[in-house]
Amino acid sequence: MQTIQNSPLYHITHPNHVVVIGASNNMLTMGTPLLNNMLSLGFKGTVYPVHPKLREVLGLKAYSNIKDISVVPDLALIVVPTRIVSQVLQACGEKGIRHAIIVSGGFRESGENGMHRERELVEIAKHYGIRFIGPNCLGVVNPFHQFNSTISHYNASMEGFIGMVSQSGSFITQIFVHLEKFGLGFSQGLSIGNQADIDMADCVEYLGACERTKVIGLYVEGLTRPKKFIRIAKEVSKNKPIVAMYVGGTEAGSRASLSHTGALSGSDAIYKGVFRQCGIVRAYSIEELFDFCWALGTQPLMQGNRVVVFTHSGGPGAAAADAADRAGLKLPPLSAETKEKLRNLVPHTGSINNPIDLTFTRNIENLMVHIPRALLEDEDLNGILMYFLTLTETYKRLLDKVESPPFNTIEEYEEYMYGLYLRFVKLVKSHNKPLLGSSFLMRNERLIGELEDLGIPILPSPERSARAMGALYRYSKMRKALVELFSH
Amino acid sequence: MQTIQNSPLYHITHPNHVVVIGASNNMLTMGTPLLNNMLSLGFKGTVYPVHPKLREVLGLKAYSNIKDISVVPDLALIVVPTRIVSQVLQACGEKGIRHAIIVSGGFRESGENGMHRERELVEIAKHYGIRFIGPNCLGVVNPFHQFNSTISHYNASMEGFIGMVSQSGSFITQIFVHLEKFGLGFSQGLSIGNQADIDMADCVEYLGACERTKVIGLYVEGLTRPKKFIRIAKEVSKNKPIVAMYVGGTEAGSRASLSHTGALSGSDAIYKGVFRQCGIVRAYSIEELFDFCWALGTQPLMQGNRVVVFTHSGGPGAAAADAADRAGLKLPPLSAETKEKLRNLVPHTGSINNPIDLTFTRNIENLMVHIPRALLEDEDLNGILMYFLTLTETYKRLLDKVESPPFNTIEEYEEYMYGLYLRFVKLVKSHNKPLLGSSFLMRNERLIGELEDLGIPILPSPERSARAMGALYRYSKMRKALVELFSH
């Protein structure tokens, strides 16, 4: 790949004229919701539905034959019954179309006959020079091009930095609601299905070159071309973190993968070795995969494994400390210099060990500005885990019942906090040190949403923030080794 | 403990006359939000605020001295500065009060002098026959008595089945918002702080006898009286599951625990042994603790480790399979008889291996009733993991754009689904077999909330449902061993 525009994936994710074969006005036809989701994200290009009988599909002019379209579409979305997929692909080829997404299933994943049908597809594609994703996939979502070919509606505000490649369509589609919980989104989401033509390695190469993509997430059931994958992943992860969840390493997971995408999985140990070789961080669940992507896609590298836990609640602090230790991190005692700085900032009932535990404090400026500054400045510390709580709920219930409250209204409190958050975030970003937050509150608490939108990841529990920091450390270490290796 | 009414904890969680010492009309005084939360949950008893100067506190008549109260309160809530705690406790004793919650900190957790102050408290309590929780705690919440003494507002609809005992106040209070995400709640929540008098073992014994409590959750930094704890926990877990998170087993966690509650922790291996001996299931995060409580508090025991994964989405199925395997469960191939039953219920593009993967189906009755029945009836299977998705969002965006939609309105779809859910839940409850659901959708999706309210746990990811099933299996096995041991 010389430039990103050379990649067939660039064309598949940035089309201008899309022919959709298989949508109708019947919602139980799979192509119908796909076309509808393409329209609902606000696609700016032209869509040409093809249908043998209908003259209009979801309000768009329909064509009875691909030949009848006045331009040569730059992408075909094929969602037709298994038995006519090859015939449709051939018609696309004859029209001069060179890129396709084949959603239809019933190929390699369904046994011997399916395998034969899949080979036929590949031959047709080769003959016409068509590059395609699938079959048995859900296509792609590219929020930056307002393009979504999948079965789930994508929220236009979810322009994100995670480039995801998945052998399961669900983790590109049903996962939208999971990302929304955290204000995250895809830079590009690629459901690759059976990988008959374009494979995971191609996607990693493409996302490696995609500027919007800050981190690459992979859901792996089994690698089809491992050598190629290793070569490309090694190169990409020198510059951009890759996080992978692999489910084929257990007996049950391997069987599930085989009947799902016909993937040939390998032992857990082999994949562990492959991932390590490539500098890929492994996650053990989809939640963890996105937690790790959040951390690795937003935070600077860690220079070492020494972290500080900063909290105003002892339990979450201890839980973070325990989880950090299990994730390969160290919580060193603080230096005399930092302790000196903290002495007047932490109440006497608190603790300036590591964790730093404020317990109850009235001074929110110490919490949000002065203590973080002392920790960011301490060169002995490589990362900060910070636990967040807001007083919105308490204030809501008390403001009009007490004498001389610190704020007259909730809005006043929220504005004050937002002002502190701006100072806090500026401070954090002026230092080259990772900071991960956690809270049991979610984005529906306005202040948490604002912190996240300012670029501070707030993981939904202290343990998850600690594990994500552990992942960041593992990646930082592997990347350093890879870069050194390549520099000789 | 002969009857539950003998337990001091019964009196502490079911008071009728509560004296609150330390609340004011200043919201920065810690006692103020505590008193406010007590009132906001709708406490039916009488509250007597005591304050040296104020004549009214949060709208209630205030007393300048405990002596002036016309009745003998059955509980004192003490939230005053460290130096006057013992003096206040003494006044309570003189008044004839026999139960107290001491919220104030500055005792054993803060070193030598604090240790001395704590011993003084214990002596005063002994002298007057006072039983107390704390110091350095956040007290209790008992939604069934509309009683909340803590720093966080409790939502009255959250009457639950989880009895929680915690050395961290946060995991009794800041965790309310976490429970709400899943429609869960406490039967009783007990923040025990330094355990100077009432300890974790007492709490386990009390919750063991509490009928509303179906499962006991523990957050442990270090056991103070291990022998007593083992004796009681062993006895309780024969009848009621206990789940524990222990954070003192790592170097960092141990240090954090010491400065938090002055707890003396022990090695991970020792606690592992203690938990196993007692039949306690261990969790490695607070999220996991509540996941496990949800499963263990609602599901029947597992007769073996053979589970089936049932899904209409391949990826979540494979992820559940992989996680189940890692959690000590087996996914056996299905019996010929069950396969025969499934053959006409699963589309040809789906799979009747284990996982059973429907892929795309139009027949929701097969999904919700007929397939579950076949799996519940199969005696070779000990548990079911089921992945859920709803079509609400798809329907919302398509209903008015397509021809002859299967439902005319969203409400019609939701009603139809609810009807199926009722049949599904009746079916599940008529079999003695655990079933755990999962979905990336949360309770804000009405249908997911309804399923949860009908008693089906819907964990927020396939992997978490699999791990919770693993915990249920471990408990079932330990319980069987314990019961056998005691029967000899």
Short mmCIF file of N, CA and C in Angstrom, two decimals, chain A residues 291-292 295-296 299-302 304-308 320 323-324 327-330 382-386 433-437 459 462-476:
data_model
loop_
_atom_site.label_atom_id
_atom_site.label_comp_id
_atom_site.label_asym_id
_atom_site.label_seq_id
_atom_site.Cartn_x
_atom_site.Cartn_y
_atom_site.Cartn_z
N ASP A 291 -12.33 -1.02 26.56
CA ASP A 291 -11.63 -0.31 27.65
C ASP A 291 -10.19 -0.02 27.24
N PHE A 292 -9.52 -1.07 26.75
CA PHE A 292 -8.11 -0.93 26.39
C PHE A 292 -7.96 0.05 25.21
N ALA A 295 -8.11 3.62 26.45
CA ALA A 295 -6.87 4.06 27.09
C ALA A 295 -5.76 4.24 26.06
N LEU A 296 -5.57 3.23 25.22
CA LEU A 296 -4.44 3.26 24.29
C LEU A 296 -4.64 4.26 23.17
N GLN A 299 -4.17 8.03 25.42
CA GLN A 299 -3.12 8.35 26.39
C GLN A 299 -1.71 8.22 25.81
N PRO A 300 -0.79 9.05 26.31
CA PRO A 300 0.61 8.88 25.89
C PRO A 300 1.18 7.56 26.41
N LEU A 301 2.30 7.15 25.86
CA LEU A 301 2.94 5.91 26.30
C LEU A 301 3.41 6.01 27.74
N MET A 302 3.55 4.86 28.41
CA MET A 302 4.07 4.83 29.78
C MET A 302 5.57 4.61 29.76
N GLY A 304 7.29 3.67 32.34
CA GLY A 304 7.60 2.62 33.32
C GLY A 304 6.30 2.17 33.94
N ASN A 305 6.37 1.27 34.93
CA ASN A 305 5.13 0.71 35.45
C ASN A 305 4.72 1.26 36.82
N ARG A 306 5.24 2.44 37.17
CA ARG A 306 4.97 2.99 38.50
C ARG A 306 3.77 3.94 38.44
N VAL A 307 2.70 3.56 39.11
CA VAL A 307 1.49 4.38 39.07
C VAL A 307 1.10 4.85 40.47
N VAL A 308 0.33 5.92 40.48
CA VAL A 308 -0.23 6.40 41.73
C VAL A 308 -1.75 6.34 41.62
N ALA A 320 -8.60 -0.40 43.19
CA ALA A 320 -7.72 -0.02 42.08
C ALA A 320 -6.30 -0.49 42.34
N ALA A 323 -6.09 -4.28 41.82
CA ALA A 323 -6.18 -4.62 40.39
C ALA A 323 -4.94 -4.18 39.64
N ALA A 324 -4.37 -3.03 40.02
CA ALA A 324 -3.16 -2.53 39.35
C ALA A 324 -2.01 -3.51 39.59
N ALA A 327 -2.29 -6.40 37.50
CA ALA A 327 -2.10 -6.08 36.07
C ALA A 327 -0.64 -5.74 35.76
N GLY A 328 0.26 -6.02 36.70
CA GLY A 328 1.69 -5.82 36.43
C GLY A 328 2.21 -4.42 36.72
N LEU A 329 1.42 -3.63 37.44
CA LEU A 329 1.87 -2.28 37.77
C LEU A 329 2.39 -2.23 39.21
N LYS A 330 3.15 -1.21 39.51
CA LYS A 330 3.66 -1.02 40.87
C LYS A 330 3.09 0.28 41.43
N ASN A 382 4.75 7.09 36.64
CA ASN A 382 4.55 6.95 35.20
C ASN A 382 3.09 7.00 34.77
N GLY A 383 2.18 7.00 35.72
CA GLY A 383 0.77 7.04 35.35
C GLY A 383 -0.10 7.32 36.56
N ILE A 384 -1.29 7.86 36.31
CA ILE A 384 -2.19 8.24 37.40
C ILE A 384 -3.55 7.58 37.20
N LEU A 385 -4.04 6.94 38.27
CA LEU A 385 -5.40 6.39 38.28
C LEU A 385 -6.22 7.23 39.24
N MET A 386 -7.28 7.83 38.75
CA MET A 386 -8.03 8.79 39.56
C MET A 386 -9.50 8.39 39.61
N LYS A 433 1.99 12.28 30.42
CA LYS A 433 1.82 11.18 31.37
C LYS A 433 0.37 10.69 31.32
N PRO A 434 0.18 9.37 31.19
CA PRO A 434 -1.19 8.87 31.10
C PRO A 434 -1.98 9.05 32.40
N LEU A 435 -3.25 9.40 32.24
CA LEU A 435 -4.16 9.49 33.37
C LEU A 435 -5.47 8.83 32.96
N LEU A 436 -5.91 7.87 33.77
CA LEU A 436 -7.20 7.22 33.52
C LEU A 436 -8.10 7.43 34.71
N GLY A 437 -9.32 7.84 34.45
CA GLY A 437 -10.30 8.03 35.52
C GLY A 437 -11.21 6.83 35.65
N LEU A 459 -13.42 5.14 33.07
CA LEU A 459 -13.83 3.75 33.01
C LEU A 459 -14.90 3.50 34.09
N PRO A 462 -13.07 1.18 39.20
CA PRO A 462 -11.63 1.38 39.47
C PRO A 462 -10.79 0.24 38.91
N GLU A 463 -11.32 -0.99 39.02
CA GLU A 463 -10.53 -2.13 38.55
C GLU A 463 -10.32 -2.06 37.04
N ARG A 464 -11.35 -1.64 36.33
CA ARG A 464 -11.21 -1.57 34.87
C ARG A 464 -10.23 -0.48 34.46
N SER A 465 -10.17 0.61 35.21
CA SER A 465 -9.18 1.65 34.88
C SER A 465 -7.77 1.11 35.13
N ALA A 466 -7.61 0.33 36.20
CA ALA A 466 -6.29 -0.23 36.52
C ALA A 466 -5.85 -1.22 35.45
N ARG A 467 -6.78 -2.06 35.00
CA ARG A 467 -6.43 -3.05 33.97
C ARG A 467 -6.10 -2.37 32.65
N ALA A 468 -6.83 -1.29 32.35
CA ALA A 468 -6.54 -0.56 31.11
C ALA A 468 -5.16 0.08 31.19
N MET A 469 -4.78 0.57 32.39
CA MET A 469 -3.44 1.13 32.57
C MET A 469 -2.40 0.02 32.39
N GLY A 470 -2.71 -1.16 32.89
CA GLY A 470 -1.82 -2.32 32.70
C GLY A 470 -1.62 -2.61 31.22
N ALA A 471 -2.69 -2.53 30.45
CA ALA A 471 -2.61 -2.77 29.00
C ALA A 471 -1.73 -1.71 28.34
N LEU A 472 -1.90 -0.49 28.78
CA LEU A 472 -1.09 0.61 28.23
C LEU A 472 0.39 0.37 28.51
N TYR A 473 0.67 -0.11 29.72
CA TYR A 473 2.06 -0.40 30.06
C TYR A 473 2.62 -1.53 29.18
N ARG A 474 1.83 -2.59 29.02
CA ARG A 474 2.29 -3.72 28.20
C ARG A 474 2.57 -3.26 26.77
N TYR A 475 1.66 -2.43 26.24
CA TYR A 475 1.89 -1.95 24.87
C TYR A 475 3.15 -1.07 24.81
N SER A 476 3.30 -0.19 25.77
CA SER A 476 4.46 0.71 25.77
C SER A 476 5.77 -0.08 25.75
#
